[in-house]
CSV table of C-alpha atoms in Angstrom, one decimal:
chain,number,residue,atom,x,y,z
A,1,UNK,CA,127.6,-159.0,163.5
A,2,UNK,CA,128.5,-162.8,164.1
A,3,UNK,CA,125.4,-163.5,161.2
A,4,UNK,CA,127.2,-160.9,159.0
A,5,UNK,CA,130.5,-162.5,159.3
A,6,UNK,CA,128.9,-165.8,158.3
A,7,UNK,CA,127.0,-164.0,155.1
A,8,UNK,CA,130.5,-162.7,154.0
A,9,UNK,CA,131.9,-166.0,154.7
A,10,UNK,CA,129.3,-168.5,152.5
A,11,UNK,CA,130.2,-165.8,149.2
A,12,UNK,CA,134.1,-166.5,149.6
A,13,UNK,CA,136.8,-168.7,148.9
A,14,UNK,CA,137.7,-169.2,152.2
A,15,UNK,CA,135.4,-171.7,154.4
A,16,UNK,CA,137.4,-171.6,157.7
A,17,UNK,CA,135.0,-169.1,159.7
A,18,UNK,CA,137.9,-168.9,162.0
A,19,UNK,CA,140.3,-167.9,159.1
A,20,UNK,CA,138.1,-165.9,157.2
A,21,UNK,CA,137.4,-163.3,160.6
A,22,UNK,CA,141.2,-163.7,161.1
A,23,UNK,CA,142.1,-162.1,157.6
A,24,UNK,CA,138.9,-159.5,158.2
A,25,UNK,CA,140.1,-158.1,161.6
A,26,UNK,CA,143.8,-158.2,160.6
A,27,UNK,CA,144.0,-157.0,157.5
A,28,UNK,CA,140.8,-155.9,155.7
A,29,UNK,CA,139.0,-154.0,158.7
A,30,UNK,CA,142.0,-151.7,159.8
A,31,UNK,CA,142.6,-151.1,156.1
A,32,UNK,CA,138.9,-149.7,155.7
A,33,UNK,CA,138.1,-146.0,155.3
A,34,UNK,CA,135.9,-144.7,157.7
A,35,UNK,CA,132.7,-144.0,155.6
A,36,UNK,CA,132.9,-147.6,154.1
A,37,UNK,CA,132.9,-148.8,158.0
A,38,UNK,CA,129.9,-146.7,158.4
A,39,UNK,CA,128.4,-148.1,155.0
A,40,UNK,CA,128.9,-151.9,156.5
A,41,UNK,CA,127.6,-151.3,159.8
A,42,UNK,CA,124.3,-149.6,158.3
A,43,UNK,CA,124.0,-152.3,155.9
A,44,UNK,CA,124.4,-155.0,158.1
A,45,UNK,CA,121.0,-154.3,159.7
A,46,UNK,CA,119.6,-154.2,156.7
A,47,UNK,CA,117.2,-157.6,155.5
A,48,UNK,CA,118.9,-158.2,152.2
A,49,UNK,CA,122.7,-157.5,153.9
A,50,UNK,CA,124.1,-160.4,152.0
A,51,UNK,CA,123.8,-158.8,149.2
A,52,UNK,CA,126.4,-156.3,149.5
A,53,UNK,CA,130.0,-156.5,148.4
A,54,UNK,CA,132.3,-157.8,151.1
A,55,UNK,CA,135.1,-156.3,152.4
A,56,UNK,CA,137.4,-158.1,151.3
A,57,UNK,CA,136.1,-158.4,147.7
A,58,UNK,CA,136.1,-154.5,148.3
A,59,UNK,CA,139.8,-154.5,148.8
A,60,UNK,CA,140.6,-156.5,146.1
A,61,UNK,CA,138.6,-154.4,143.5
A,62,UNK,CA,140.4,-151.2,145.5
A,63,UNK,CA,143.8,-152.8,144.3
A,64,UNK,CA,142.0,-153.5,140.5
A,65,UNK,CA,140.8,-149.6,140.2
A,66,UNK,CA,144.3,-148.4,141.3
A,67,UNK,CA,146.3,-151.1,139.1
A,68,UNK,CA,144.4,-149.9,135.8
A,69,UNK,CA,144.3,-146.2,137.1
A,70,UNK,CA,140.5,-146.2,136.3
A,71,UNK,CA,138.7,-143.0,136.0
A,72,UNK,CA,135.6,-143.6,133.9
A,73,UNK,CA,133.8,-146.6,135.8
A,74,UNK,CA,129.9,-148.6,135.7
A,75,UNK,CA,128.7,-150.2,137.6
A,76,UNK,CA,125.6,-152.7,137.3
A,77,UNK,CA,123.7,-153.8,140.7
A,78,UNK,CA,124.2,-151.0,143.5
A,79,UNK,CA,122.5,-152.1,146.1
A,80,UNK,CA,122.9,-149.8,149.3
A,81,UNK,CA,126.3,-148.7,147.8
A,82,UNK,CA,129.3,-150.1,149.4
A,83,UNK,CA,131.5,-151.0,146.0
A,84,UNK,CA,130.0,-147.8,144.7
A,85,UNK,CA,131.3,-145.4,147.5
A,86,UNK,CA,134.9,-147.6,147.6
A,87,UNK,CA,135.1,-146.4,143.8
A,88,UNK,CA,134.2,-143.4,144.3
A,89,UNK,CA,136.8,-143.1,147.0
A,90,UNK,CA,139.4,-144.1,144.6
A,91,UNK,CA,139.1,-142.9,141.4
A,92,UNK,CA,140.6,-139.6,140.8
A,93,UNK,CA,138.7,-136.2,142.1
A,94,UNK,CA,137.8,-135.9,138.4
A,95,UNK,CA,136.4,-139.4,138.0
A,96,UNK,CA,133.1,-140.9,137.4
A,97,UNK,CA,130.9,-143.1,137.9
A,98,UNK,CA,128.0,-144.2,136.0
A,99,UNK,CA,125.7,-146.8,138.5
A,100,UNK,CA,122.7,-148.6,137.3
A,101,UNK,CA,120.1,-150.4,139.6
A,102,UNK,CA,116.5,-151.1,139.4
A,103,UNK,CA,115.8,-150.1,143.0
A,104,UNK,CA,116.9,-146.6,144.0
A,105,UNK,CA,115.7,-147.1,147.4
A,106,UNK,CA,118.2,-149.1,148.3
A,107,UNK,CA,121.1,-146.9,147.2
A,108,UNK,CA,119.3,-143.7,148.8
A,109,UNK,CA,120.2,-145.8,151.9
A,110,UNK,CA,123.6,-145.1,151.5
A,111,UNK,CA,123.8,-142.1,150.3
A,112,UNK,CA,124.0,-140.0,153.4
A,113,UNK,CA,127.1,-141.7,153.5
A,114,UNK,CA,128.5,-141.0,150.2
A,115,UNK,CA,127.5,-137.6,150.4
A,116,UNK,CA,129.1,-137.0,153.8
A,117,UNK,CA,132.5,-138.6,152.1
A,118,UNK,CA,132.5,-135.8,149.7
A,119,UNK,CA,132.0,-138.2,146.4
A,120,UNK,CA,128.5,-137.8,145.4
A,121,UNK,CA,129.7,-135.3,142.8
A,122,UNK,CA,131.4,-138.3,140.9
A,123,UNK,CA,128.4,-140.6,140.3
A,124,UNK,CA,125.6,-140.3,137.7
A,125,UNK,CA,123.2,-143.2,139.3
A,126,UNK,CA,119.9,-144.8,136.7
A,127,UNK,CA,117.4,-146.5,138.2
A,128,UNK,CA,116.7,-149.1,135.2
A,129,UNK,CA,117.6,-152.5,134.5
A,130,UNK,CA,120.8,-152.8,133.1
A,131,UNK,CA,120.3,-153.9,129.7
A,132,UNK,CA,118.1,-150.8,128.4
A,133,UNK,CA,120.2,-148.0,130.3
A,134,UNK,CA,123.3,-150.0,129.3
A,135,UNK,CA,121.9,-150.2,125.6
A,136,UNK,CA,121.1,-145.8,126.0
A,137,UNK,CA,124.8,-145.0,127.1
A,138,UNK,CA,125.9,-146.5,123.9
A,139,UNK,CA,123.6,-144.7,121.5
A,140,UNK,CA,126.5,-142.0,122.5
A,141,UNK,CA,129.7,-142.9,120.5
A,142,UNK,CA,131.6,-141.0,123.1
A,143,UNK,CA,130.6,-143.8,125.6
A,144,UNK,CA,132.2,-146.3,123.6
A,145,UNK,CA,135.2,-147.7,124.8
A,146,UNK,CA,135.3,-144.7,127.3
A,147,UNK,CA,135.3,-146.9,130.7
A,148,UNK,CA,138.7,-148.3,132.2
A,149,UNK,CA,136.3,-150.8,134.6
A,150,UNK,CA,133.4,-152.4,134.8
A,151,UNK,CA,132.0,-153.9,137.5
A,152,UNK,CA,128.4,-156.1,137.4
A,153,UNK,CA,127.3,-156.5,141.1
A,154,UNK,CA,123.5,-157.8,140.0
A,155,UNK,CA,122.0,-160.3,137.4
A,156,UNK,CA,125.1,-161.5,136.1
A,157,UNK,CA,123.5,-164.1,133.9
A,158,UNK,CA,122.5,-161.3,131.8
A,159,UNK,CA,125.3,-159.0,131.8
């Protein structure tokens, strides 16, 4: 976990390790729902684990999703799920999610998870790169303008 902590730590603002596990075990951990908890702790094990979305980026984009009462969301980079499953958590029961990631594997990881949280129903995953599925969703007019966030979790230069 201590390796974790330092991932998180080198993709933040905050440099003070010291700091940065204060604010995570005081605010941002007891504030976690359960299956996200779960999500982090399988991930963590995982080679890639600095890849996914950290808690604390999580809580923020929690706030951002409830702020702009988003119910249409995509999302572009999965990985093994974590910002995926926090949307899914907080979108409305009729909301949805459209995810896009080149490597399905990777998100089948987590999906145990999400299923077991009872939000599966919500997201539409492609396995693509971005720009062609991206390109697909808005050959349908009805897609246009349709989303209330966006959130690119993958090659950003391109996106």
């Amino acid at each position: 976990m201590e390796q974790y902590t330092k991932t998180l730590l080198s993709k933040g603002l905050l440099q003070s390790e010291d700091l940065y596990r204060y604010i995570l075990e005081t605010s941002v951990y007891p504030r976690e729902p359960e299956p996200l908890k779960e999500l982090r702790h399988v991930t963590a094990g995982h080679p890639r684990a600095k890849l996914a979305t950290s808690p604390d980026s999580g809580q923020l984009m929690a706030m951002l999703l409830k702020l702009v009462n988003a119910k249409k969301t995509i999302e572009v980079g999965v990985y093994t799920g974590y910002s995926l499953l926090l949307t899914a958590l907080t979108i409305p029961e009729d909301g949805k999610i459209i995810a896009i990631d080149v490597n399905r594997e990777t998100f089948e990881i987590g999906l145990p998870i999400i299923k077991k949280a009872g939000v599966a129903d919500k997201i539409d995953f492609i396995e693509s790169e971005a720009l062609p599925a991206l390109d697909q969703l808005l050959q349908n007019t009805e897609n246009e303008g349709s989303f209330d966030f966006a959130f690119v979790d993958a090659d950003k230069g391109n996106y």
